[in-house]
Coordinates of C-alpha atoms in Angstrom, one line a residue:
M67 CA 7.2 -28.3 55.9
T68 CA 8.1 -31.9 56.9
D69 CA 11.7 -32.6 56.8
P70 CA 12.2 -35.2 53.9
A71 CA 15.2 -36.6 55.6
S72 CA 13.4 -37.4 58.8
T73 CA 10.6 -39.2 57.0
S74 CA 12.7 -41.1 54.5
S75 CA 13.4 -44.9 54.6
I76 CA 17.0 -45.9 54.6
L77 CA 18.2 -48.8 52.5
V78 CA 21.8 -50.1 53.0
V79 CA 23.3 -51.9 50.0
D80 CA 26.8 -53.5 50.1
D81 CA 29.5 -52.6 47.7
T82 CA 29.2 -55.1 45.0
P83 CA 28.9 -53.7 41.4
S84 CA 25.8 -55.9 40.7
N85 CA 23.8 -53.8 43.2
I86 CA 23.6 -51.2 40.5
G87 CA 20.9 -53.2 38.9
F88 CA 19.1 -53.4 42.2
L89 CA 19.1 -49.5 42.3
L90 CA 17.2 -49.5 38.9
E91 CA 14.5 -51.6 40.7
T92 CA 14.2 -49.3 43.8
L93 CA 15.0 -45.9 42.4
P94 CA 16.0 -44.2 45.7
H95 CA 15.6 -40.5 46.3
L96 CA 19.3 -40.1 47.2
L97 CA 22.6 -42.1 47.4
L98 CA 25.2 -41.9 50.1
L99 CA 28.3 -43.3 48.6
D100 CA 31.7 -44.3 50.1
A101 CA 34.8 -43.6 47.9
M102 CA 36.9 -46.5 49.0
M103 CA 35.2 -49.8 48.2
P104 CA 36.7 -53.1 47.1
G105 CA 36.6 -54.0 43.4
M106 CA 34.9 -50.9 42.0
D107 CA 35.6 -47.6 44.0
G108 CA 33.0 -45.0 44.6
F109 CA 34.2 -42.8 41.8
E110 CA 33.7 -45.3 39.2
T111 CA 30.2 -46.3 40.7
C112 CA 29.2 -42.7 40.4
R113 CA 30.3 -42.4 36.8
R114 CA 28.4 -45.6 35.9
L115 CA 25.2 -44.3 37.7
R116 CA 25.4 -41.1 35.7
Q117 CA 25.5 -43.1 32.4
I118 CA 22.2 -44.7 33.2
E119 CA 19.1 -42.6 32.2
A120 CA 16.9 -43.7 35.2
L121 CA 19.6 -43.0 37.7
R122 CA 21.2 -39.9 36.2
Q123 CA 19.4 -37.3 38.2
I124 CA 19.4 -39.0 41.6
P125 CA 21.5 -36.9 44.1
V126 CA 24.8 -38.5 45.2
I127 CA 26.6 -37.4 48.4
F128 CA 30.1 -38.9 49.0
M129 CA 30.8 -39.8 52.6
T130 CA 34.5 -40.8 53.0
A131 CA 37.7 -40.2 54.9
L132 CA 39.5 -39.0 51.8
C133 CA 39.8 -35.3 52.4
T134 CA 42.3 -34.1 49.8
A135 CA 41.3 -31.6 47.2
E136 CA 42.2 -34.0 44.5
D137 CA 39.8 -36.6 45.8
K138 CA 37.0 -33.9 45.9
V139 CA 37.7 -32.9 42.4
R140 CA 37.5 -36.5 41.3
A141 CA 34.2 -37.0 43.1
F142 CA 32.6 -33.9 41.5
A143 CA 34.0 -34.9 38.0
A144 CA 32.2 -38.3 38.4
G145 CA 29.0 -36.6 39.0
A146 CA 28.6 -36.1 42.8
N147 CA 26.3 -33.5 44.1
D148 CA 28.0 -33.0 47.6
Y149 CA 31.1 -34.3 49.5
V150 CA 31.3 -35.0 53.2
T151 CA 34.5 -36.0 55.0
K152 CA 34.9 -38.0 58.1
P153 CA 34.6 -37.3 60.9
F154 CA 31.2 -35.5 60.5
Q155 CA 28.3 -34.3 62.4
H156 CA 25.0 -36.0 62.2
E157 CA 23.3 -32.6 61.9
E158 CA 25.4 -31.6 59.0
V159 CA 24.7 -34.8 57.1
L160 CA 20.9 -34.5 57.7
A161 CA 21.1 -30.9 56.5
R162 CA 22.9 -31.8 53.3
V163 CA 20.6 -34.6 52.7
H164 CA 17.6 -32.4 53.2
N165 CA 19.0 -29.9 50.8
Q166 CA 19.7 -32.4 48.0
I167 CA 16.2 -34.1 48.2
T168 CA 14.5 -30.7 48.3
R169 CA 16.4 -29.6 45.3
R170 CA 15.6 -32.7 43.4
Q171 CA 11.8 -32.5 44.3
L172 CA 11.9 -28.8 43.0
E173 CA 13.6 -30.0 39.8
Q174 CA 11.0 -32.8 39.3
K175 CA 8.2 -30.2 39.9
L176 CA 9.8 -27.8 37.4
E177 CA 10.1 -30.8 34.9
R178 CA 6.5 -31.7 35.3
A179 CA 5.5 -28.0 34.8
N180 CA 7.7 -27.8 31.6
L181 CA 6.2 -31.0 30.3
E182 CA 2.6 -29.6 30.8
L183 CA 3.6 -26.3 29.2
E184 CA 5.1 -28.1 26.2
S185 CA 2.0 -30.2 25.9
R186 CA -0.2 -27.0 26.0
V187 CA 2.0 -25.3 23.5
T188 CA 2.0 -28.3 21.2
A189 CA -1.9 -28.4 21.3
R190 CA -2.2 -24.6 20.8
T191 CA 0.3 -24.8 17.9
A192 CA -1.8 -27.5 16.3
E193 CA -4.9 -25.3 16.6
L194 CA -3.2 -22.4 15.2
R195 CA -1.8 -24.4 12.3
A196 CA -5.4 -25.6 11.7
A197 CA -6.7 -22.1 11.8
L198 CA -3.8 -20.9 9.5
T199 CA -4.7 -23.7 6.9
E200 CA -8.3 -22.5 7.0
V201 CA -7.3 -18.9 6.5
E202 CA -5.0 -19.9 3.7
S203 CA -7.9 -21.9 2.1
L204 CA -10.3 -18.9 2.4
K205 CA -7.6 -16.6 1.1
S206 CA -7.2 -18.8 -1.9
R207 CA -10.9 -18.9 -2.5
L208 CA -11.2 -15.2 -2.2
Q209 CA -8.3 -14.8 -4.8
L210 CA -10.2 -17.0 -7.1
E211 CA -13.4 -15.2 -6.6
N212 CA -11.7 -11.9 -7.0
R213 CA -10.0 -13.1 -10.2
Y214 CA -13.3 -14.4 -11.5
L215 CA -15.1 -11.1 -10.7
K216 CA -12.3 -9.1 -12.4
Q217 CA -12.6 -11.2 -15.4
E218 CA -16.4 -10.8 -15.4
I219 CA -16.1 -7.1 -15.1
A220 CA -13.4 -6.9 -17.8
E221 CA -15.8 -8.7 -20.2
T222 CA -18.5 -6.1 -19.7
V223 CA -16.5 -2.9 -19.4
Q224 CA -13.4 -1.8 -21.3
P225 CA -10.1 -1.8 -19.5
G226 CA -10.0 1.0 -16.8
G227 CA -13.7 1.5 -16.8
I228 CA -13.8 2.9 -20.3
I229 CA -17.3 2.6 -21.9
G230 CA -18.0 2.9 -25.6
T231 CA -17.8 1.1 -28.9
S232 CA -17.2 3.9 -31.4
P233 CA -14.4 3.3 -34.0
M234 CA -12.4 6.3 -32.9
L235 CA -12.4 5.0 -29.3
A236 CA -11.6 1.5 -30.5
A237 CA -8.6 2.8 -32.3
A238 CA -7.3 4.5 -29.2
L239 CA -7.8 1.3 -27.2
R240 CA -5.9 -0.7 -29.7
K241 CA -3.0 1.6 -29.2
V242 CA -3.3 1.2 -25.4
A243 CA -3.2 -2.6 -25.8
L244 CA 0.0 -2.3 -28.0
V245 CA 2.0 0.0 -25.8
A246 CA 0.8 -1.1 -22.3
P247 CA 3.1 -4.1 -21.9
T248 CA 6.2 -1.9 -22.7
D249 CA 7.9 0.7 -20.6
S250 CA 7.6 3.3 -23.2
T251 CA 6.5 6.9 -22.2
V252 CA 3.0 7.7 -23.4
L253 CA 1.5 11.1 -24.1
I254 CA -2.3 11.2 -23.9
H255 CA -3.8 14.2 -25.8
G256 CA -7.6 15.1 -25.5
E257 CA -9.8 17.7 -24.4
T258 CA -10.8 18.3 -20.9
G259 CA -13.2 15.6 -19.6
T260 CA -12.4 13.0 -22.3
G261 CA -11.2 10.4 -19.9
K262 CA -7.3 10.8 -20.1
E263 CA -7.0 9.5 -16.5
L264 CA -9.0 6.4 -17.5
I265 CA -6.7 5.7 -20.3
A266 CA -3.7 6.1 -18.1
R267 CA -5.4 3.7 -15.6
A268 CA -5.9 1.2 -18.4
L269 CA -2.2 1.5 -19.6
H270 CA -1.1 0.7 -16.0
E271 CA -3.5 -2.1 -15.4
Q272 CA -2.4 -3.9 -18.5
S273 CA 1.3 -3.4 -17.8
P274 CA 3.7 -5.6 -15.9
R275 CA 3.7 -3.0 -13.3
R276 CA 0.1 -3.3 -12.4
E277 CA 1.0 -4.9 -8.9
R278 CA 2.8 -1.6 -8.1
P279 CA 1.0 1.7 -7.4
M280 CA 0.0 4.2 -10.1
V281 CA 0.7 7.7 -8.6
K282 CA -1.1 10.8 -10.0
L283 CA -0.2 14.5 -10.1
N284 CA -2.3 17.3 -11.6
C285 CA 0.4 19.7 -12.5
S286 CA -2.1 22.6 -12.9
A287 CA -3.4 22.2 -9.4
I288 CA 0.2 22.8 -7.8
S289 CA 1.7 26.2 -7.5
A290 CA 5.0 26.9 -9.2
G291 CA 6.9 27.0 -6.0
L292 CA 5.7 23.6 -4.7
V293 CA 5.7 21.5 -7.8
E294 CA 9.3 20.4 -7.5
S295 CA 8.7 19.4 -3.9
E296 CA 5.6 17.3 -5.0
L297 CA 7.5 15.6 -7.8
F298 CA 10.8 15.0 -6.2
G299 CA 10.3 15.5 -2.5
H300 CA 12.4 17.5 0.0
V301 CA 14.6 16.9 2.9
K302 CA 14.2 18.4 6.4
G303 CA 15.1 22.0 6.4
A304 CA 15.2 22.4 2.6
F305 CA 13.1 25.6 2.9
T306 CA 11.2 27.6 5.4
G307 CA 8.4 25.4 6.7
A308 CA 10.1 22.1 5.7
S309 CA 10.0 20.5 9.3
E310 CA 10.3 17.0 8.0
R311 CA 11.3 14.9 5.1
R312 CA 8.6 14.7 2.3
V313 CA 8.5 11.7 -0.2
G314 CA 7.9 12.9 -3.7
R315 CA 5.6 11.4 -6.4
F316 CA 8.5 9.8 -8.1
E317 CA 9.8 8.0 -5.1
L318 CA 6.3 6.8 -4.3
A319 CA 5.8 5.6 -7.9
D320 CA 9.1 3.7 -7.7
G321 CA 8.5 0.3 -9.5
G322 CA 5.1 1.5 -10.8
T323 CA 3.7 4.3 -13.0
L324 CA 3.6 8.0 -12.6
F325 CA 0.6 9.8 -14.3
L326 CA 1.2 13.7 -14.9
D327 CA -2.0 15.3 -15.9
E328 CA -1.8 18.7 -17.5
V329 CA 1.8 18.4 -18.1
S330 CA 1.9 21.5 -20.2
E331 CA 1.5 23.5 -17.0
L332 CA 4.9 22.6 -15.5
P333 CA 7.3 25.5 -15.2
L334 CA 10.2 25.6 -17.6
D335 CA 12.9 25.0 -14.8
T336 CA 10.8 21.9 -13.6
Q337 CA 10.6 20.6 -17.1
A338 CA 14.4 20.5 -17.2
K339 CA 14.6 18.4 -14.1
L340 CA 11.8 16.1 -15.4
L341 CA 13.9 15.6 -18.6
R342 CA 16.9 14.5 -16.5
V343 CA 14.6 11.9 -14.7
L344 CA 13.5 10.5 -18.0
Q345 CA 17.1 10.5 -19.3
E346 CA 19.1 9.3 -16.4
R347 CA 16.4 7.5 -14.0
E348 CA 17.5 9.6 -11.1
F349 CA 16.7 12.8 -9.4
E350 CA 17.8 14.9 -6.3
P351 CA 15.2 15.9 -3.7
V352 CA 14.9 19.5 -3.0
G353 CA 17.5 20.6 -0.6
S354 CA 19.7 17.4 -1.2
S355 CA 22.7 16.9 -3.4
R356 CA 22.5 13.1 -3.1
P357 CA 20.9 11.6 -6.2
M358 CA 18.1 9.0 -5.9
R359 CA 17.5 6.3 -8.5
V360 CA 14.1 5.3 -9.5
D361 CA 12.4 2.9 -11.9
V362 CA 9.2 4.6 -13.0
R363 CA 7.1 4.4 -16.2
L364 CA 5.8 7.9 -17.1
I365 CA 2.5 8.7 -18.6
A366 CA 1.7 12.3 -19.4
A367 CA -1.5 13.9 -20.5
T368 CA -2.5 17.3 -21.8
N369 CA -5.4 19.2 -23.5
R370 CA -2.9 21.5 -25.1
D371 CA -1.0 21.2 -28.3
L372 CA 2.4 20.6 -27.0
A373 CA 4.1 21.0 -30.5
V374 CA 2.7 24.5 -30.7
H375 CA 3.7 25.3 -27.1
A376 CA 7.3 24.0 -27.8
R377 CA 7.5 26.2 -31.0
D378 CA 6.3 29.3 -29.0
G379 CA 8.9 28.6 -26.2
R380 CA 6.3 27.8 -23.6
F381 CA 7.4 24.1 -23.4
R382 CA 10.9 22.5 -23.8
L383 CA 11.2 20.9 -27.1
D384 CA 13.6 18.2 -26.0
L385 CA 11.0 17.2 -23.2
Y386 CA 8.3 17.1 -25.9
Y387 CA 10.2 14.6 -27.9
R388 CA 10.8 12.5 -24.7
L389 CA 7.2 12.6 -23.8
N390 CA 5.8 12.0 -27.3
V391 CA 7.3 8.6 -27.7
F392 CA 4.0 7.0 -28.2
P393 CA 1.1 9.4 -28.5
V394 CA -2.5 8.5 -27.9
D395 CA -5.2 10.8 -29.1
L396 CA -8.7 10.7 -27.4
P397 CA -11.7 11.8 -29.4
P398 CA -14.0 14.3 -27.9
L399 CA -17.5 13.1 -27.1
R400 CA -19.1 14.8 -30.1
A401 CA -16.8 12.7 -32.2
R402 CA -18.3 9.4 -30.9
R403 CA -22.0 10.2 -30.5
E404 CA -22.9 6.5 -30.7
D405 CA -21.4 6.2 -27.1
I406 CA -23.5 8.9 -25.6
G407 CA -26.4 6.5 -24.9
L408 CA -24.1 3.9 -23.3
L409 CA -22.4 6.5 -21.2
A410 CA -25.8 8.1 -20.1
E411 CA -27.2 4.8 -19.2
H412 CA -24.0 3.9 -17.2
F413 CA -24.1 7.2 -15.2
M414 CA -27.9 6.8 -14.7
Q415 CA -27.4 3.4 -13.1
R416 CA -24.5 4.7 -10.9
M417 CA -26.6 7.5 -9.7
A418 CA -29.6 5.3 -9.1
R419 CA -27.5 3.2 -6.7
K420 CA -26.0 6.2 -5.0
L421 CA -29.4 8.0 -4.5
G422 CA -31.3 4.9 -3.9
K423 CA -33.9 5.6 -6.7
P424 CA -35.5 3.1 -9.0
L425 CA -34.2 4.7 -12.3
R426 CA -34.6 2.3 -15.2
H427 CA -34.9 4.2 -18.4
I428 CA -33.9 7.4 -20.1
A429 CA -36.8 9.2 -21.9
P430 CA -36.5 8.8 -25.7
D431 CA -36.6 12.6 -26.3
T432 CA -34.0 13.1 -23.7
L433 CA -31.7 10.6 -25.2
A434 CA -32.1 12.2 -28.7
R435 CA -31.2 15.5 -27.2
L436 CA -28.2 14.1 -25.3
T437 CA -26.9 12.5 -28.5
A438 CA -27.4 15.7 -30.6
H439 CA -25.6 17.9 -28.0
D440 CA -22.0 18.9 -28.5
W441 CA -20.9 18.5 -24.9
P442 CA -18.1 21.0 -24.7
G443 CA -17.1 19.5 -21.3
N444 CA -17.2 16.0 -22.8
I445 CA -17.9 13.0 -20.7
R446 CA -17.6 15.0 -17.4
D447 CA -20.1 17.4 -18.7
L448 CA -22.5 14.5 -19.6
Q449 CA -21.9 13.0 -16.1
N450 CA -22.9 16.2 -14.3
T451 CA -26.0 16.5 -16.5
I452 CA -27.1 13.0 -15.7
E453 CA -26.4 13.5 -12.0
R454 CA -28.6 16.6 -12.0
A455 CA -31.4 14.8 -13.9
A456 CA -31.2 11.9 -11.4
V457 CA -31.5 14.2 -8.3
L458 CA -34.6 15.8 -10.0
A459 CA -36.2 12.5 -11.1
S460 CA -39.5 11.6 -9.5
S461 CA -40.1 8.4 -11.3
D462 CA -38.3 5.4 -12.8
V463 CA -37.7 7.5 -16.0
L464 CA -34.9 9.9 -16.2
S465 CA -35.6 13.2 -18.2
V466 CA -33.6 16.3 -18.9
D467 CA -36.1 19.0 -18.9
W468 CA -33.9 22.0 -19.3
E469 CA -32.1 23.5 -22.2
L470 CA -28.6 22.1 -22.8
R471 CA -26.6 25.2 -23.5
L472 CA -23.2 25.4 -25.1
A473 CA -20.7 27.1 -22.7
H474 CA -17.2 28.2 -23.7
P475 CA -15.4 25.6 -25.9
A476 CA -13.3 23.1 -23.9
P477 CA -9.5 23.7 -23.9
G478 CA -8.0 22.3 -26.9
A479 CA -11.4 21.9 -28.6
D480 CA -11.3 21.5 -32.4
P481 CA -14.0 23.7 -33.9
G482 CA -14.2 21.5 -37.0
L483 CA -15.8 18.8 -34.9
R484 CA -18.7 20.9 -33.5
S485 CA -22.2 20.3 -34.7
D486 CA -23.5 23.0 -36.8
S487 CA -27.0 22.2 -36.1
V488 CA -26.8 22.2 -32.5
T489 CA -24.6 25.3 -32.6
A490 CA -27.2 27.1 -34.6
G491 CA -29.9 25.8 -32.3
A492 CA -28.1 27.1 -29.3
A493 CA -27.5 30.5 -31.0
G494 CA -31.1 30.9 -31.8
A495 CA -32.2 29.9 -28.2
A496 CA -29.9 32.5 -26.5
D497 CA -29.1 36.1 -27.1
P498 CA -25.6 36.1 -28.3
Q499 CA -25.1 39.4 -26.5
L500 CA -25.7 37.7 -23.1
P501 CA -23.0 35.3 -22.0
S502 CA -24.0 32.2 -20.0
L503 CA -23.6 32.3 -16.1
E504 CA -20.8 29.7 -16.4
A505 CA -19.0 32.0 -18.9
M506 CA -19.4 35.0 -16.6
E507 CA -18.1 33.0 -13.7
R508 CA -15.0 31.8 -15.7
S509 CA -14.3 35.3 -16.9
H510 CA -14.5 36.7 -13.3
I511 CA -12.1 34.1 -11.9
V512 CA -9.6 34.6 -14.7
A513 CA -9.8 38.4 -14.1
M514 CA -9.0 37.8 -10.3
L515 CA -6.1 35.5 -11.2
R516 CA -4.7 38.0 -13.5
R517 CA -4.9 40.6 -10.8
T518 CA -3.0 38.4 -8.3
R519 CA -0.6 37.0 -11.0
G520 CA -1.9 33.4 -10.5
V521 CA -1.6 33.4 -6.6
V522 CA -4.6 31.6 -5.1
D523 CA -3.8 31.3 -1.4
G524 CA -2.9 34.1 1.1
P525 CA -4.2 37.5 2.0
Q526 CA -3.5 38.8 -1.6
G527 CA -4.7 35.6 -3.3
A528 CA -7.6 35.2 -5.8
A529 CA -9.5 33.2 -3.3
R530 CA -9.6 36.0 -0.9
L531 CA -10.9 38.4 -3.7
L532 CA -13.5 35.9 -4.8
A533 CA -14.5 35.3 -1.1
L534 CA -14.0 31.5 -1.6
K535 CA -11.8 28.9 0.0
P536 CA -8.6 28.2 -1.8
S537 CA -9.8 24.6 -2.3
T538 CA -13.1 25.7 -3.7
T539 CA -11.3 28.2 -6.0
R540 CA -9.0 25.5 -7.5
F541 CA -12.1 23.1 -7.9
R542 CA -14.0 25.8 -9.9
M543 CA -10.8 26.4 -11.9
K544 CA -10.6 22.7 -12.8
K545 CA -14.2 22.5 -13.6
L546 CA -14.3 25.5 -15.8
G547 CA -11.1 24.4 -17.6
I548 CA -9.0 27.4 -16.3
T549 CA -5.2 26.9 -16.7
K550 CA -2.2 29.0 -16.4
S551 CA -2.1 30.0 -20.0
D552 CA -5.5 31.8 -19.4
Y553 CA -4.2 34.2 -16.9
L554 CA -0.4 34.3 -17.1
N555 CA 0.0 34.6 -20.9
S556 CA -2.3 37.6 -21.5
G557 CA -1.6 41.0 -22.0

């Protein structure tokens, strides 16, 4: 590296104050300044240099005979970079000049790098802001399109995906529209497969809580020992196997809606804790004594007559009153036959998309048979029938070529709503001494559950006796409408 001190030019300037202006014209790399000068001394000269922007960063070395500590302090306070006292060695002065010029060159290089970096950051920031503006524009456009599509769907389908125009369904939906904007507890009653969850979803989507989640829990699918943990959560170490904290459904639904399906299947001790949550808006996780406050709108559903259960001691009467603030009764499908064609058409189109088949029509005789059938499993039963017919279809016309048999009545079914003609037809078509395959399966599962006292899992559970997976056993129980009252309340 070439020594900057050995290659620099030396300019000697006399000690008149006016020469500060001359320095502005030449902008030297370094100043050697004497302290004792007539008129304005070196200390004042250095202070003035530091007040001028163009000269502020030029290194200044004092060369003077003043060697007291006070003079050195004055020099550095005025802005000096170094201080050399006489007599001095030439090599020492050259070394100090070299150090100051090198330091200043490095500072200038760093300043240029910083300016370049700031320029690049500014340009990149402008690019990111432009990209962010474009993203925000696309986001607004997507939101508008989403809102439009939701509105278009809402105009063709009832809230929550509910399909139908029958007077009984319309009356139920009017109730939904009235109670949805409130926080009132709603009790939905209807047979299995009538769409209770869809009504709960419609209540949530039309409520002020629609931006928050709707959390669901099927009370009949959870064993009695785990239902409290599912509802209220538990802390670590609350019981054997509780290796970490679990968030319960009430906590998950905070600010939103909690939908309890088959609420009649809750154990009595859990019903008491649920009543406390409804009354005080707080609960304690399993294994904790610290209460947790929640803001949850509760929607319950059942296919049982809770008033009868309460009268018989199988359901708490005070909880029944708390749940039955605003009842919504859903009609069975046999009570709204005018909707069967719409539902069948809807399920056919859905299966056509799913299977990739060009299904366009339902055969007239099939539609007549579907409309005349009683559908003990209600909408779910109809959906399963249409799915089977779609799988079997070999053209664009959907047909049901098998006999529609009546299985066991749906839980909570009203015999007065059954069709005499269809019932008679089914009785004449099948030997009343021979139960259907589905009825035999249901009877067998109930018998195994009675033998295991309702236990599904484990080596002594009903799933092992049935040679099924526990999940498959629960699925069959749900599909066949088997609830706790079928196997726990029998002699």
